[in-house]
């Protein structure tokens, strides 16, 4: 029986690594391997039921709570009016979060089935394969004249979010090998990744990727190597100079123009519409502290606009999708309970990462938080599966004792 348990854990881990690597090559295959990994973890937990304990703390808990909150909110506010809508973003997200919490719990609780050094090697192979596949696909799209590369996800912004985390995961995997040549390779990976991110045209990723690469490096090594840092910064400066006119400058000019339009009362731009959505979302949350349905949010906003706030009318076009801010979206629909659980999610995950010196989990959470200030990632199917898979794979890196 022990051999069966070991094989189940290894199978679950391999399936998770494959799902992780295929995210930007094939969204369909990513989902398939993810769900098979979840089902394998359920069987694994059934075989290990005598060893299951709720202590120490597992990051599966905050993931489960968000999933349950989405499910409860859907059953209270959405189900009664339209029945079961299998295409609801919130219902789909709740299913993925609840199932992924099982996967995270299983890989975390029984990580002693694999020694840390072996897992670091497997993680390096998977993240490296994923990086090469995604980068090759993105560069091929660019060579075909695609204005903003998307890879396997039909939204360039989401692709940029996922790619930036995938790249830093590969960089972290290289760091864990403790090899000077691989450290140099990691620097090259960062430069290639930044160029690919520029091709996605996603401002948030363009602004945050290099910063988080530096944060990851400093957190992992705990000291600054002045010579190598200077070389790296010089190379980055060269990449930025070469890319500035064709890729960076247009985005800066676009942002400046959008801010000027918003200040003059025109909010029908990417930034302007976000400011309007955030305003509307906060007002909805203040008026409905215990939550409301999507339909109620739409009609309440209509009345709010008609009652003296006509400048917010452009927000109506986004209310049935989301409000481009993780916290405001939660607050506008799920009220104070939504905000409380989302805060618990971020605080507990950050605390766990810092306590266990887990650079992968810390960097992933930082990017999820920062990207979540201008988008809603926990509703995107591909991004959600990718992020929870990273959470699951980060747990063996916190292993403190060998089997």
Short mmCIF file of C-alpha atoms in Angstrom, two decimals:
data_model
loop_
_atom_site.label_atom_id
_atom_site.label_comp_id
_atom_site.label_asym_id
_atom_site.label_seq_id
_atom_site.Cartn_x
_atom_site.Cartn_y
_atom_site.Cartn_z
CA UNK A 1 0.00 0.00 0.00
CA UNK A 2 2.87 2.37 0.72
CA UNK A 3 4.12 1.99 -2.83
CA UNK A 4 0.63 2.85 -4.16
CA UNK A 5 0.54 5.99 -2.00
CA UNK A 6 3.98 7.01 -3.25
CA UNK A 7 2.99 6.48 -6.90
CA UNK A 8 -0.22 8.47 -6.42
CA UNK A 9 1.71 11.41 -5.03
CA UNK A 10 4.28 11.24 -7.82
CA UNK A 11 1.50 11.04 -10.43
CA UNK A 12 -0.27 14.07 -8.95
CA UNK A 13 2.97 16.03 -8.90
CA UNK A 14 3.84 15.15 -12.51
CA UNK A 15 0.36 16.07 -13.74
CA UNK A 16 0.57 19.42 -11.92
CA UNK A 17 3.97 20.13 -13.45
CA UNK A 18 2.66 19.34 -16.95
CA UNK A 19 -0.37 21.61 -16.45
CA UNK A 20 1.96 24.35 -15.25
CA UNK A 21 4.24 23.99 -18.29
CA UNK A 22 1.42 23.95 -20.87
CA UNK A 23 -0.43 27.06 -19.71
CA UNK A 24 0.69 29.34 -22.54
CA UNK A 25 0.88 26.63 -25.21
CA UNK A 26 -2.57 25.02 -24.87
CA UNK A 27 -5.24 26.21 -22.45
CA UNK A 28 -7.31 23.07 -23.11
CA UNK A 29 -4.48 20.71 -22.19
CA UNK A 30 -3.65 22.87 -19.18
CA UNK A 31 -7.19 22.35 -17.83
CA UNK A 32 -7.20 18.63 -18.60
CA UNK A 33 -3.98 17.91 -16.73
CA UNK A 34 -5.06 20.18 -13.86
CA UNK A 35 -8.34 18.35 -13.33
CA UNK A 36 -6.72 14.92 -13.62
CA UNK A 37 -4.18 16.04 -10.99
CA UNK A 38 -7.05 17.12 -8.72
CA UNK A 39 -8.81 13.77 -9.10
CA UNK A 40 -5.55 11.95 -8.38
CA UNK A 41 -5.10 14.07 -5.24
CA UNK A 42 -8.62 13.16 -4.07
CA UNK A 43 -7.78 9.47 -4.44
CA UNK A 44 -4.48 10.08 -2.68
CA UNK A 45 -6.20 11.77 0.25
CA UNK A 46 -8.68 8.90 0.49
CA UNK A 47 -5.77 6.49 0.79
CA UNK A 48 -4.08 8.70 3.39
CA UNK A 49 -7.19 9.51 5.47
CA UNK A 50 -5.63 8.22 8.69
CA UNK A 51 -2.73 10.68 8.35
CA UNK A 52 -4.77 13.79 7.52
CA UNK A 53 -4.40 16.60 10.06
CA UNK A 54 -5.36 20.27 9.93
CA UNK A 55 -2.14 21.40 11.56
CA UNK A 56 0.23 22.95 10.77
CA UNK A 57 -1.41 25.70 8.72
CA UNK A 58 -1.77 25.00 5.00
CA UNK A 59 -2.24 27.62 2.30
CA UNK A 60 -5.08 25.41 1.06
CA UNK A 61 -7.31 27.06 3.70
CA UNK A 62 -7.43 30.64 2.31
CA UNK A 63 -7.86 29.25 -1.21
CA UNK A 64 -10.78 27.11 -0.01
CA UNK A 65 -12.39 30.06 1.79
CA UNK A 66 -12.43 32.22 -1.35
CA UNK A 67 -13.93 29.35 -3.30
CA UNK A 68 -16.62 28.76 -0.69
CA UNK A 69 -17.39 32.47 -0.51
CA UNK A 70 -17.90 32.61 -4.28
CA UNK A 71 -20.16 29.56 -4.11
CA UNK A 72 -22.25 30.90 -1.21
CA UNK A 73 -22.57 34.30 -2.88
CA UNK A 74 -23.68 32.65 -6.12
CA UNK A 75 -26.30 30.46 -4.41
CA UNK A 76 -27.69 33.40 -2.39
CA UNK A 77 -27.70 36.14 -5.02
CA UNK A 78 -27.58 34.52 -8.46
CA UNK A 79 -29.09 31.03 -8.35
CA UNK A 80 -32.63 32.06 -7.39
CA UNK A 81 -33.02 34.38 -10.37
CA UNK A 82 -31.59 32.31 -13.20
CA UNK A 83 -31.07 28.79 -11.93
CA UNK A 84 -27.71 27.09 -12.30
CA UNK A 85 -25.65 28.97 -14.88
CA UNK A 86 -22.72 26.75 -15.77
CA UNK A 87 -21.10 29.68 -17.59
CA UNK A 88 -21.04 31.99 -14.58
CA UNK A 89 -17.51 33.26 -13.95
CA UNK A 90 -18.05 33.16 -10.20
CA UNK A 91 -19.48 29.64 -10.19
CA UNK A 92 -16.62 28.43 -12.41
CA UNK A 93 -14.05 30.17 -10.23
CA UNK A 94 -15.55 28.71 -7.05
CA UNK A 95 -15.32 25.18 -8.49
CA UNK A 96 -11.69 25.65 -9.52
CA UNK A 97 -10.71 27.20 -6.18
CA UNK A 98 -12.38 24.49 -4.09
CA UNK A 99 -10.87 21.70 -6.17
CA UNK A 100 -7.45 23.34 -6.23
CA UNK A 101 -7.49 23.66 -2.43
CA UNK A 102 -7.66 19.85 -2.33
CA UNK A 103 -4.66 19.62 -4.66
CA UNK A 104 -2.69 22.18 -2.64
CA UNK A 105 -3.52 20.42 0.63
CA UNK A 106 -2.47 17.01 -0.70
CA UNK A 107 0.83 18.16 -2.21
CA UNK A 108 1.57 20.13 0.96
CA UNK A 109 0.69 17.51 3.57
CA UNK A 110 2.49 14.59 1.92
CA UNK A 111 5.47 16.40 0.39
CA UNK A 112 7.78 14.09 2.34
CA UNK A 113 7.18 11.53 -0.42
CA UNK A 114 9.71 13.45 -2.51
CA UNK A 115 13.00 14.88 -1.33
CA UNK A 116 13.51 18.59 -1.78
CA UNK A 117 16.50 18.35 -4.13
CA UNK A 118 14.65 16.05 -6.51
CA UNK A 119 11.62 18.30 -6.58
CA UNK A 120 13.78 21.34 -7.30
CA UNK A 121 15.19 19.52 -10.31
CA UNK A 122 11.73 18.50 -11.60
CA UNK A 123 10.45 22.02 -11.08
CA UNK A 124 13.37 23.42 -13.05
CA UNK A 125 12.64 21.10 -15.97
CA UNK A 126 8.92 21.92 -16.00
CA UNK A 127 9.35 25.68 -15.65
CA UNK A 128 12.13 25.64 -18.25
CA UNK A 129 9.98 23.69 -20.71
CA UNK A 130 7.06 26.02 -20.11
CA UNK A 131 9.24 29.07 -20.59
CA UNK A 132 10.77 27.82 -23.84
CA UNK A 133 7.37 26.81 -25.26
CA UNK A 134 5.70 30.09 -24.29
CA UNK A 135 8.59 32.26 -25.50
CA UNK A 136 8.84 30.42 -28.81
CA UNK A 137 5.09 30.70 -29.35
CA UNK A 138 5.09 34.40 -28.51
CA UNK A 139 8.03 35.21 -30.78
CA UNK A 140 6.40 33.22 -33.59
CA UNK A 141 3.21 35.27 -33.19
CA UNK A 142 5.27 38.47 -33.31
CA UNK A 143 6.99 37.28 -36.48
CA UNK A 144 3.55 36.80 -38.04
CA UNK A 145 2.75 40.47 -37.45
CA UNK A 146 0.51 40.16 -34.39
CA UNK A 147 0.29 43.58 -32.76
CA UNK A 148 0.08 42.26 -29.19
CA UNK A 149 1.13 38.65 -28.73
CA UNK A 150 -1.28 36.43 -26.77
CA UNK A 151 0.27 32.94 -26.87
CA UNK A 152 -2.44 30.39 -25.97
CA UNK A 153 -4.65 32.84 -24.09
CA UNK A 154 -6.86 35.13 -26.15
CA UNK A 155 -6.17 38.15 -23.96
CA UNK A 156 -2.73 39.75 -24.16
CA UNK A 157 -2.97 41.18 -20.64
CA UNK A 158 -3.67 37.82 -19.00
CA UNK A 159 -0.93 36.21 -21.10
CA UNK A 160 1.52 38.83 -19.83
CA UNK A 161 0.51 38.20 -16.21
CA UNK A 162 0.96 34.45 -16.56
CA UNK A 163 4.17 34.73 -18.59
CA UNK A 164 5.81 37.04 -16.04
CA UNK A 165 5.15 34.56 -13.22
CA UNK A 166 6.23 31.59 -15.36
CA UNK A 167 9.48 33.38 -16.22
CA UNK A 168 10.27 34.25 -12.60
CA UNK A 169 9.43 30.68 -11.57
CA UNK A 170 12.05 29.45 -14.06
CA UNK A 171 14.53 32.02 -12.76
CA UNK A 172 13.85 30.84 -9.21
CA UNK A 173 14.35 27.24 -10.31
CA UNK A 174 17.75 28.23 -11.73
CA UNK A 175 18.69 30.01 -8.49
CA UNK A 176 17.89 26.89 -6.46
CA UNK A 177 20.54 24.89 -8.35
CA UNK A 178 23.31 27.01 -6.77
CA UNK A 179 25.41 27.12 -9.91
CA UNK A 180 27.20 30.29 -11.08
CA UNK A 181 26.67 29.47 -14.77
CA UNK A 182 22.94 29.03 -14.14
CA UNK A 183 22.86 32.37 -12.32
CA UNK A 184 24.16 33.96 -15.52
CA UNK A 185 21.53 32.04 -17.50
CA UNK A 186 18.88 33.43 -15.15
CA UNK A 187 19.97 36.97 -16.02
CA UNK A 188 19.61 36.16 -19.72
CA UNK A 189 16.15 34.68 -19.10
CA UNK A 190 15.07 37.92 -17.42
CA UNK A 191 16.17 39.98 -20.41
CA UNK A 192 14.45 37.69 -22.94
CA UNK A 193 11.31 37.68 -20.81
CA UNK A 194 11.19 41.44 -20.59
CA UNK A 195 11.40 41.71 -24.37
CA UNK A 196 8.52 39.22 -24.75
CA UNK A 197 6.46 41.14 -22.18
CA UNK A 198 7.05 44.31 -24.18
CA UNK A 199 5.55 42.48 -27.17
CA UNK A 200 2.34 41.83 -25.18
CA UNK A 201 1.90 45.61 -24.77
CA UNK A 202 0.71 45.14 -21.17
CA UNK A 203 1.67 48.18 -19.11
CA UNK A 204 1.33 46.56 -15.69
CA UNK A 205 3.67 43.70 -16.59
CA UNK A 206 6.09 46.05 -18.35
CA UNK A 207 6.33 48.17 -15.23
CA UNK A 208 6.49 45.39 -12.64
CA UNK A 209 8.43 42.49 -14.14
CA UNK A 210 11.97 43.83 -13.77
CA UNK A 211 11.18 45.19 -10.31
CA UNK A 212 9.94 41.79 -9.13
CA UNK A 213 12.92 40.06 -10.74
CA UNK A 214 15.16 42.26 -8.57
CA UNK A 215 13.00 41.59 -5.48
CA UNK A 216 13.19 37.83 -6.07
CA UNK A 217 16.97 37.98 -6.52
CA UNK A 218 17.58 40.06 -3.41
CA UNK A 219 15.20 37.95 -1.30
CA UNK A 220 16.80 34.70 -2.41
CA UNK A 221 20.46 35.69 -2.06
CA UNK A 222 19.95 38.08 0.87
CA UNK A 223 22.76 40.32 -0.35
CA UNK A 224 23.73 42.46 -3.31
CA UNK A 225 26.57 41.42 -5.61
CA UNK A 226 27.60 44.87 -6.81
CA UNK A 227 29.56 43.81 -9.90
CA UNK A 228 26.93 41.40 -11.24
CA UNK A 229 24.16 43.89 -10.44
CA UNK A 230 25.92 46.63 -12.42
CA UNK A 231 26.39 44.31 -15.42
CA UNK A 232 22.74 43.30 -15.25
CA UNK A 233 21.53 46.90 -15.03
CA UNK A 234 23.71 47.91 -18.00
CA UNK A 235 22.25 45.11 -20.13
CA UNK A 236 18.71 46.05 -19.05
CA UNK A 237 19.42 49.66 -19.92
CA UNK A 238 20.51 48.54 -23.37
CA UNK A 239 17.32 46.54 -23.88
CA UNK A 240 15.20 49.46 -22.71
CA UNK A 241 17.02 51.91 -25.00
CA UNK A 242 16.56 49.65 -28.04
CA UNK A 243 12.91 48.97 -27.20
CA UNK A 244 11.97 52.46 -26.01
CA UNK A 245 10.87 54.06 -29.26
CA UNK A 246 8.93 51.17 -30.84
CA UNK A 247 7.44 49.56 -27.69
CA UNK A 248 7.75 51.61 -24.50
CA UNK A 249 7.29 55.20 -25.65
CA UNK A 250 3.87 54.59 -27.28
CA UNK A 251 2.55 53.13 -24.04
CA UNK A 252 3.82 56.07 -21.99
CA UNK A 253 2.30 58.55 -24.42
CA UNK A 254 -0.96 56.63 -24.40
CA UNK A 255 -1.11 56.71 -20.60
CA UNK A 256 -0.40 60.46 -20.53
CA UNK A 257 -3.09 61.13 -23.13
CA UNK A 258 -5.63 59.03 -21.24
CA UNK A 259 -4.92 60.85 -17.98
CA UNK A 260 -5.33 64.20 -19.70
CA UNK A 261 -8.64 63.11 -21.22
CA UNK A 262 -9.88 61.86 -17.85
CA UNK A 263 -9.01 65.17 -16.19
CA UNK A 264 -11.00 66.96 -18.91
CA UNK A 265 -14.04 64.75 -18.29
CA UNK A 266 -13.52 62.07 -20.95
CA UNK A 267 -13.25 58.59 -19.42
CA UNK A 268 -13.77 56.39 -22.51
CA UNK A 269 -10.16 55.18 -22.36
CA UNK A 270 -8.38 52.24 -20.75
CA UNK A 271 -7.25 54.21 -17.67
CA UNK A 272 -10.23 56.55 -17.55
CA UNK A 273 -12.77 53.75 -17.63
CA UNK A 274 -10.92 52.03 -14.78
CA UNK A 275 -11.12 55.15 -12.59
CA UNK A 276 -14.85 55.34 -13.29
CA UNK A 277 -15.37 51.63 -12.58
CA UNK A 278 -13.51 51.87 -9.28
CA UNK A 279 -15.62 54.86 -8.21
CA UNK A 280 -18.83 53.01 -9.05
CA UNK A 281 -17.62 49.81 -7.35
CA UNK A 282 -16.80 51.58 -4.08
CA UNK A 283 -20.21 53.28 -4.06
CA UNK A 284 -21.89 49.92 -4.63
CA UNK A 285 -19.98 48.37 -1.74
CA UNK A 286 -20.91 51.22 0.61
CA UNK A 287 -24.58 50.83 -0.33
CA UNK A 288 -24.57 47.01 -0.05
CA UNK A 289 -22.17 46.01 2.75
CA UNK A 290 -23.47 42.42 2.80
CA UNK A 291 -23.40 41.95 -0.95
CA UNK A 292 -25.71 41.97 -3.96
CA UNK A 293 -26.21 40.24 -7.32
CA UNK A 294 -24.70 41.29 -10.63
CA UNK A 295 -28.14 42.39 -11.80
CA UNK A 296 -28.74 44.43 -8.65
CA UNK A 297 -25.34 46.08 -9.05
CA UNK A 298 -26.22 47.07 -12.60
CA UNK A 299 -29.64 48.53 -11.74
CA UNK A 300 -28.40 50.27 -8.58
CA UNK A 301 -25.64 51.90 -10.64
CA UNK A 302 -28.17 53.02 -13.24
CA UNK A 303 -30.18 54.77 -10.53
CA UNK A 304 -27.01 56.22 -9.00
CA UNK A 305 -25.98 57.67 -12.37
CA UNK A 306 -29.47 59.07 -13.01
CA UNK A 307 -29.54 60.66 -9.55
CA UNK A 308 -26.82 63.17 -10.30
CA UNK A 309 -23.72 61.26 -11.45
CA UNK A 310 -23.97 61.20 -15.27
CA UNK A 311 -20.17 61.34 -15.57
CA UNK A 312 -20.02 57.67 -14.47
CA UNK A 313 -22.18 56.29 -17.27
CA UNK A 314 -19.29 54.56 -19.08
CA UNK A 315 -19.03 52.10 -16.16
CA UNK A 316 -22.30 50.46 -17.20
CA UNK A 317 -20.53 48.67 -20.03
CA UNK A 318 -18.31 46.76 -17.59
CA UNK A 319 -20.67 45.96 -14.71
CA UNK A 320 -21.72 42.60 -16.12
CA UNK A 321 -18.07 41.59 -16.58
CA UNK A 322 -15.92 42.92 -13.71
CA UNK A 323 -14.52 46.19 -12.38
CA UNK A 324 -10.80 45.66 -13.11
CA UNK A 325 -9.75 45.64 -9.47
CA UNK A 326 -9.73 42.48 -7.34
CA UNK A 327 -10.64 44.24 -4.10
CA UNK A 328 -13.25 46.62 -5.50
CA UNK A 329 -14.90 43.82 -7.48
CA UNK A 330 -15.23 41.76 -4.29
CA UNK A 331 -16.47 44.71 -2.28
CA UNK A 332 -19.10 45.72 -4.85
CA UNK A 333 -20.65 42.23 -5.02
CA UNK A 334 -19.74 40.42 -1.80
CA UNK A 335 -19.48 43.38 0.53
CA UNK A 336 -17.49 43.28 3.74
CA UNK A 337 -17.35 39.44 3.91
CA UNK A 338 -15.69 39.41 0.47
CA UNK A 339 -13.10 42.00 1.45
CA UNK A 340 -12.38 40.25 4.78
CA UNK A 341 -11.74 36.86 3.19
CA UNK A 342 -9.68 38.36 0.34
CA UNK A 343 -7.51 40.20 2.88
CA UNK A 344 -7.11 36.99 4.89
CA UNK A 345 -6.06 35.23 1.69
CA UNK A 346 -3.30 37.71 0.89
CA UNK A 347 -2.07 38.21 4.47
CA UNK A 348 -1.93 34.49 5.29
CA UNK A 349 -0.21 33.61 2.00
CA UNK A 350 2.40 36.35 2.45
CA UNK A 351 2.98 35.31 6.07
CA UNK A 352 3.42 31.68 5.06
CA UNK A 353 5.85 32.61 2.28
CA UNK A 354 7.97 34.78 4.58
CA UNK A 355 7.94 32.28 7.44
CA UNK A 356 9.13 29.47 5.15
CA UNK A 357 11.45 31.67 3.07
CA UNK A 358 9.59 30.58 -0.04
CA UNK A 359 10.69 32.98 -2.77
CA UNK A 360 8.42 31.44 -5.43
CA UNK A 361 5.26 31.87 -3.35
CA UNK A 362 6.25 35.36 -2.21
CA UNK A 363 6.96 36.62 -5.74
CA UNK A 364 3.81 35.02 -7.15
CA UNK A 365 1.66 36.60 -4.45
CA UNK A 366 3.25 40.02 -4.96
CA UNK A 367 2.47 39.90 -8.67
CA UNK A 368 -1.06 38.61 -8.03
CA UNK A 369 -1.64 41.48 -5.61
CA UNK A 370 -0.17 44.18 -7.86
CA UNK A 371 -1.84 42.93 -11.03
CA UNK A 372 -5.07 42.67 -9.06
CA UNK A 373 -5.05 46.43 -8.53
CA UNK A 374 -5.91 46.97 -12.21
CA UNK A 375 -7.53 43.64 -13.16
CA UNK A 376 -9.47 40.68 -11.74
CA UNK A 377 -7.28 37.62 -12.11
CA UNK A 378 -9.18 35.27 -9.80
CA UNK A 379 -12.03 35.11 -12.33
CA UNK A 380 -9.93 34.29 -15.40
CA UNK A 381 -10.05 30.54 -16.02
CA UNK A 382 -6.55 30.10 -17.45
CA UNK A 383 -4.88 32.50 -15.03
CA UNK A 384 -6.70 31.08 -12.02
CA UNK A 385 -5.70 27.51 -12.82
CA UNK A 386 -2.13 28.64 -13.42
CA UNK A 387 -1.83 30.58 -10.17
CA UNK A 388 -3.33 27.85 -7.96
CA UNK A 389 -1.05 25.31 -9.64
CA UNK A 390 1.92 27.50 -8.77
CA UNK A 391 0.65 27.65 -5.17
CA UNK A 392 0.46 23.85 -5.09
CA UNK A 393 3.94 23.44 -6.56
CA UNK A 394 5.41 25.99 -4.17
CA UNK A 395 4.57 23.86 -1.12
CA UNK A 396 7.34 21.24 -1.55
CA UNK A 397 9.82 24.13 -1.67
CA UNK A 398 8.90 24.88 1.96
CA UNK A 399 9.85 21.39 3.04
CA UNK A 400 12.01 21.47 6.13
CA UNK A 401 12.70 17.80 6.63
CA UNK A 402 13.55 14.94 4.31
CA UNK A 403 11.75 11.64 4.13
#
